[in-house]
Amino acid sequence: MTEIEVRGLTKTFRVGEVEVHALRGVDLKIERGEFVAIVGPSGSGKSTLFNILGGLAPPSAGTVSINGQDLAKLNDAGRTELRKKAVGFIFQKYNLLPTLTARDNIEIARHIAGNSGTPWDAQYQELLKLLGIESRLDHKPRALSGGEQQRVAIARALVNHPSLLLADEPTGNLDTENSKAVLSIIKHLNKRLGQTILMITHDPEAAAFADRTVTMRDGRIL
Ligand code: ADP
Ligand code: MG
């Protein structure tokens, strides 16, 4: 089954009189269960692609299907639904809410998707064990290390069982040791649980954890 199918994707930003061609015709196909890294220098269009795949921004032209659904054929409510349930996101800066505990940061993602009010199931308890954060759940983000915060962010991204995990520079703020730990977990999620993962990174060592690497340059896939 195909998880992501992108055809002829372009994105042009207008900055005053200037047009910035962030994506210049991207074709990409990712099957369910794949772990793919997208690499490329700064400014090559990686985050623009990420935002479009996640339904966070519209393309200028071209088509994107996620999980068999053409994003252009979804209305706002459909796209919101997709973002909440079919796709999990992690970012370089964790994006945890600072006033909430780790547990409530995770719980709020369930609430938004309409899944709250039930206990966390056994499968999810296993995931928390794998992430090594069960004993840290009652702490607020500032009491957690960067590596712990990113592991909470992974837990939050996966709490609604999305078929796709999108990661934009997930180790960009971490030291070598924490990077390796987070990448090992991501790899495990893919290999043991079959989680489809698309990870953007500029770090070749991070990309080496993926099964396939796609290189971007100047808005194109090489
Ligand atoms: P990467 O993530 O690979 O560093 P980006 O996708 O962030 O690259 O950016 C690709 C190009 O698009 C760059 O030239 C960047 O300056 C430009 N760009 C990205 N977002 C915007 C925006 N919102 N407005 C104008 N230009 C943008
Ligand atoms: Mg980027």
Short mmCIF file of C-alpha atoms in Angstrom, two decimals, residues 97-195:
data_model
loop_
_atom_site.label_atom_id
_atom_site.label_comp_id
_atom_site.label_asym_id
_atom_site.label_seq_id
_atom_site.Cartn_x
_atom_site.Cartn_y
_atom_site.Cartn_z
CA LEU A 97 3.37 23.21 25.76
CA PRO A 98 5.53 24.56 28.64
CA THR A 99 2.78 24.90 31.25
CA LEU A 100 1.57 21.30 30.91
CA THR A 101 3.13 18.10 32.22
CA ALA A 102 4.44 15.54 29.73
CA ARG A 103 1.34 13.45 30.40
CA ASP A 104 -1.00 16.37 29.64
CA ASN A 105 0.98 17.27 26.51
CA ILE A 106 0.27 13.75 25.27
CA GLU A 107 -3.32 13.76 26.53
CA ILE A 108 -4.16 17.00 24.73
CA ALA A 109 -3.28 15.37 21.41
CA ARG A 110 -5.78 12.62 22.19
CA HIS A 111 -8.35 15.21 23.20
CA ILE A 112 -7.94 17.16 19.94
CA ALA A 113 -8.46 13.95 17.96
CA GLY A 114 -11.56 13.09 20.01
CA ASN A 115 -9.87 10.07 21.61
CA SER A 116 -9.56 11.21 25.22
CA GLY A 117 -11.39 9.90 28.25
CA THR A 118 -10.23 6.30 27.97
CA PRO A 119 -7.14 4.84 29.66
CA TRP A 120 -3.97 4.47 27.64
CA ASP A 121 -4.03 0.97 26.17
CA ALA A 122 -1.42 -1.73 26.77
CA GLN A 123 0.18 -1.14 23.38
CA TYR A 124 0.66 2.51 24.27
CA GLN A 125 2.10 1.65 27.70
CA GLU A 126 4.63 -0.50 25.84
CA LEU A 127 5.53 2.45 23.65
CA LEU A 128 6.13 4.66 26.71
CA LYS A 129 8.39 1.95 28.12
CA LEU A 130 10.29 1.80 24.85
CA LEU A 131 10.66 5.58 24.94
CA GLY A 132 11.88 5.38 28.54
CA ILE A 133 9.65 8.19 29.78
CA GLU A 134 7.10 6.39 32.02
CA SER A 135 8.70 7.82 35.15
CA ARG A 136 8.95 11.35 33.68
CA LEU A 137 5.30 11.89 32.74
CA ASP A 138 4.40 14.13 35.67
CA HIS A 139 7.16 16.60 34.90
CA LYS A 140 6.83 19.78 32.89
CA PRO A 141 9.08 20.22 29.84
CA ARG A 142 11.56 22.50 31.64
CA ALA A 143 12.36 19.70 34.09
CA LEU A 144 13.19 17.32 31.23
CA SER A 145 16.36 17.05 29.17
CA GLY A 146 16.22 17.77 25.44
CA GLY A 147 16.33 14.07 24.68
CA GLU A 148 13.46 13.41 27.09
CA GLN A 149 11.42 16.24 25.61
CA GLN A 150 11.86 14.83 22.13
CA ARG A 151 10.83 11.38 23.37
CA VAL A 152 7.68 12.91 24.89
CA ALA A 153 7.07 14.62 21.53
CA ILE A 154 7.37 11.20 19.81
CA ALA A 155 4.88 9.75 22.30
CA ARG A 156 2.50 12.62 21.55
CA ALA A 157 2.93 12.17 17.79
CA LEU A 158 2.00 8.49 18.02
CA VAL A 159 -0.79 8.58 20.61
CA ASN A 160 -3.55 8.52 17.97
CA HIS A 161 -1.86 5.65 16.07
CA PRO A 162 -1.15 7.57 12.84
CA SER A 163 -0.02 5.53 9.86
CA LEU A 164 2.62 8.14 9.00
CA LEU A 165 5.24 9.82 11.21
CA LEU A 166 6.72 13.00 9.75
CA ALA A 167 9.91 14.28 11.40
CA ASP A 168 11.60 17.57 10.51
CA GLU A 169 15.19 17.63 11.83
CA PRO A 170 14.22 15.62 14.96
CA THR A 171 17.80 15.56 16.24
CA GLY A 172 18.69 19.12 15.26
CA ASN A 173 18.76 20.33 18.88
CA LEU A 174 20.26 17.21 20.46
CA ASP A 175 23.82 16.23 21.36
CA THR A 176 25.39 13.14 19.78
CA GLU A 177 24.34 10.73 22.51
CA ASN A 178 20.71 11.88 22.65
CA SER A 179 20.56 11.96 18.84
CA LYS A 180 21.62 8.33 18.67
CA ALA A 181 19.06 7.37 21.33
CA VAL A 182 16.20 9.14 19.54
CA LEU A 183 17.23 7.74 16.14
CA SER A 184 17.44 4.22 17.57
CA ILE A 185 13.90 4.60 18.89
CA ILE A 186 12.66 5.87 15.52
CA LYS A 187 14.35 2.94 13.81
CA HIS A 188 12.77 0.52 16.29
CA LEU A 189 9.30 2.02 15.69
CA ASN A 190 9.80 1.36 12.00
CA LYS A 191 11.31 -2.13 12.23
CA ARG A 192 9.23 -3.60 15.06
CA LEU A 193 5.95 -1.73 14.72
CA GLY A 194 5.97 -1.10 10.97
CA GLN A 195 5.56 2.64 11.43
#
